[in-house]
Amino acid sequence: MSTDIIYMARALELAQQAAEAGEVPVGAVIVKNGEVIGEGYNQPIARADPTAHAEIMALRNASSFVNNYRLTGCDLYVTIEPCTMCVGAMVHARIKRIIFGAVETRAGALQSQLQLMDGDHYNHSIDWQGGVLADQCGAIMRGFFREKRK
């Protein structure tokens, strides 16, 4: 099993925690040199904080762990394609690579709506890959919203 799948599976576990808390089920994991240094899941409702996306929570957690706002050499795994805010935060943190599961057709900022890493207008570029455990990542989102509509 590839390491990308292992870390995305952990992000899916975190997404499930978000769902159980009534939050949109997104989970994120940050890895440096094969070690998980940060995790997070969506918490904007519980924290009354519109920035409390899974990626931001993981960035905060990892930054505290290394005692630095720069997370150079780190990979960030997230179950859904990140939004503009989260990609911007990852640029500022100097994340090396973003790996996401399912596309976010309405607000995705890497592939679906915006291609923020395709230009050269930022002072840092992030490699990215989508589609890791995409079916499972998409299924947890679809299931969550199907239950909400009942």
Short mmCIF file of C-alpha atoms in Angstrom, two decimals:
data_model
loop_
_atom_site.label_atom_id
_atom_site.label_comp_id
_atom_site.label_asym_id
_atom_site.label_seq_id
_atom_site.Cartn_x
_atom_site.Cartn_y
_atom_site.Cartn_z
CA MET A 1 0.00 0.00 0.00
CA SER A 2 1.43 3.37 -0.97
CA THR A 3 2.10 5.98 1.68
CA ASP A 4 -0.31 8.36 -0.07
CA ILE A 5 -3.11 5.86 0.49
CA ILE A 6 -2.14 5.33 4.13
CA TYR A 7 -2.19 9.05 4.92
CA MET A 8 -5.38 9.65 2.95
CA ALA A 9 -7.02 6.83 4.89
CA ARG A 10 -6.15 8.72 8.09
CA ALA A 11 -7.61 11.90 6.59
CA LEU A 12 -10.81 9.92 5.92
CA GLU A 13 -10.94 8.89 9.59
CA LEU A 14 -10.70 12.55 10.54
CA ALA A 15 -13.43 13.41 8.02
CA GLN A 16 -15.65 10.87 9.75
CA GLN A 17 -15.01 12.66 13.07
CA ALA A 18 -16.18 15.89 11.44
CA ALA A 19 -19.33 14.18 10.16
CA GLU A 20 -20.09 12.75 13.60
CA ALA A 21 -19.83 16.29 14.99
CA GLY A 22 -22.28 17.59 12.37
CA GLU A 23 -19.57 19.33 10.35
CA VAL A 24 -18.94 18.90 6.62
CA PRO A 25 -16.77 15.76 6.52
CA VAL A 26 -13.32 16.91 5.50
CA GLY A 27 -10.12 15.68 7.11
CA ALA A 28 -6.48 16.69 6.64
CA VAL A 29 -3.09 15.30 7.62
CA ILE A 30 0.35 16.91 7.36
CA VAL A 31 3.40 14.69 6.99
CA LYS A 32 7.11 15.52 7.16
CA ASN A 33 9.79 12.91 6.58
CA GLY A 34 7.29 10.09 7.02
CA GLU A 35 5.92 11.41 10.32
CA VAL A 36 2.46 12.87 10.89
CA ILE A 37 3.06 16.29 12.43
CA GLY A 38 -0.43 17.76 12.14
CA GLU A 39 -4.05 16.74 11.75
CA GLY A 40 -7.36 18.48 11.51
CA TYR A 41 -10.97 18.21 10.47
CA ASN A 42 -13.65 20.74 9.63
CA GLN A 43 -14.83 22.67 12.69
CA PRO A 44 -16.27 26.02 11.56
CA ILE A 45 -19.62 25.39 13.26
CA ALA A 46 -18.22 24.17 16.59
CA ARG A 47 -15.60 26.93 16.74
CA ALA A 48 -17.81 29.67 15.26
CA ASP A 49 -14.86 30.30 12.95
CA PRO A 50 -15.23 30.44 9.16
CA THR A 51 -11.51 29.68 8.78
CA ALA A 52 -11.65 26.41 10.74
CA HIS A 53 -11.41 24.23 7.63
CA ALA A 54 -9.66 20.87 7.99
CA GLU A 55 -6.56 22.13 6.20
CA ILE A 56 -6.28 25.24 8.38
CA MET A 57 -6.72 23.19 11.54
CA ALA A 58 -3.98 20.80 10.36
CA LEU A 59 -1.69 23.73 9.48
CA ARG A 60 -2.20 25.21 12.95
CA ASN A 61 -1.57 21.84 14.58
CA ALA A 62 1.61 21.19 12.57
CA SER A 63 2.93 24.71 13.10
CA SER A 64 2.53 24.30 16.85
CA PHE A 65 4.27 20.92 16.68
CA VAL A 66 7.36 22.31 14.90
CA ASN A 67 7.09 25.75 16.54
CA ASN A 68 7.30 27.48 13.17
CA TYR A 69 4.79 28.89 10.72
CA ARG A 70 6.87 27.57 7.83
CA LEU A 71 6.17 23.95 7.04
CA THR A 72 8.81 23.41 4.37
CA GLY A 73 9.21 19.86 3.15
CA CYS A 74 5.70 18.89 4.29
CA ASP A 75 2.96 17.11 2.39
CA LEU A 76 -0.68 17.92 3.13
CA TYR A 77 -3.33 15.24 2.54
CA VAL A 78 -6.95 16.33 2.40
CA THR A 79 -10.08 14.42 1.48
CA ILE A 80 -11.48 17.10 -0.84
CA GLU A 81 -9.87 19.55 -3.25
CA PRO A 82 -8.92 22.65 -1.24
CA CYS A 83 -10.62 26.03 -1.52
CA THR A 84 -8.91 29.33 -2.31
CA MET A 85 -8.39 30.25 1.36
CA CYS A 86 -6.75 26.93 2.16
CA VAL A 87 -4.47 26.95 -0.88
CA GLY A 88 -3.39 30.49 0.05
CA ALA A 89 -2.56 29.39 3.58
CA MET A 90 -0.58 26.44 2.23
CA VAL A 91 1.43 28.78 -0.01
CA HIS A 92 2.27 30.97 3.01
CA ALA A 93 3.23 27.88 5.03
CA ARG A 94 5.46 26.68 2.17
CA ILE A 95 3.81 23.26 1.91
CA LYS A 96 5.75 21.10 -0.57
CA ARG A 97 2.91 18.95 -1.92
CA ILE A 98 -0.90 18.79 -1.70
CA ILE A 99 -2.58 15.42 -2.16
CA PHE A 100 -6.38 15.45 -2.28
CA GLY A 101 -9.06 12.83 -2.68
CA ALA A 102 -12.23 13.98 -4.44
CA VAL A 103 -12.59 17.04 -6.62
CA GLU A 104 -14.63 19.96 -5.31
CA THR A 105 -16.53 20.94 -8.44
CA ARG A 106 -18.01 24.15 -6.99
CA ALA A 107 -15.07 25.69 -5.15
CA GLY A 108 -11.92 23.67 -5.87
CA ALA A 109 -8.88 25.91 -6.26
CA LEU A 110 -6.37 23.52 -7.84
CA GLN A 111 -8.26 21.73 -10.59
CA SER A 112 -12.01 22.24 -10.69
CA GLN A 113 -12.69 26.00 -10.68
CA LEU A 114 -9.38 27.76 -10.21
CA GLN A 115 -5.94 26.50 -11.05
CA LEU A 116 -4.04 28.57 -8.52
CA MET A 117 -0.79 26.63 -8.86
CA ASP A 118 -0.71 26.88 -12.66
CA GLY A 119 0.55 30.47 -12.73
CA ASP A 120 3.78 32.00 -11.55
CA HIS A 121 2.22 34.83 -9.56
CA TYR A 122 3.03 33.36 -6.13
CA ASN A 123 6.45 33.37 -4.49
CA HIS A 124 6.06 29.65 -3.72
CA SER A 125 4.78 26.82 -5.88
CA ILE A 126 3.17 23.65 -4.57
CA ASP A 127 3.08 20.35 -6.42
CA TRP A 128 -0.29 18.65 -6.20
CA GLN A 129 -2.07 15.45 -7.05
CA GLY A 130 -5.76 14.66 -6.92
CA GLY A 131 -7.71 11.44 -6.96
CA VAL A 132 -6.17 9.51 -4.06
CA LEU A 133 -9.01 7.38 -2.63
CA ALA A 134 -11.34 9.67 -4.59
CA ASP A 135 -14.29 7.26 -4.48
CA GLN A 136 -14.17 6.93 -0.69
CA CYS A 137 -13.62 10.66 -0.20
CA GLY A 138 -16.52 11.54 -2.49
CA ALA A 139 -18.76 8.93 -0.88
CA ILE A 140 -18.40 10.37 2.62
CA MET A 141 -19.40 13.81 1.31
CA ARG A 142 -22.36 12.49 -0.67
CA GLY A 143 -23.57 10.43 2.29
CA PHE A 144 -23.31 13.39 4.65
CA PHE A 145 -25.35 15.69 2.42
CA ARG A 146 -27.89 12.96 1.60
CA GLU A 147 -28.55 12.62 5.36
CA LYS A 148 -28.82 16.40 5.75
CA ARG A 149 -31.53 16.54 3.07
CA LYS A 150 -33.72 13.91 4.77
#
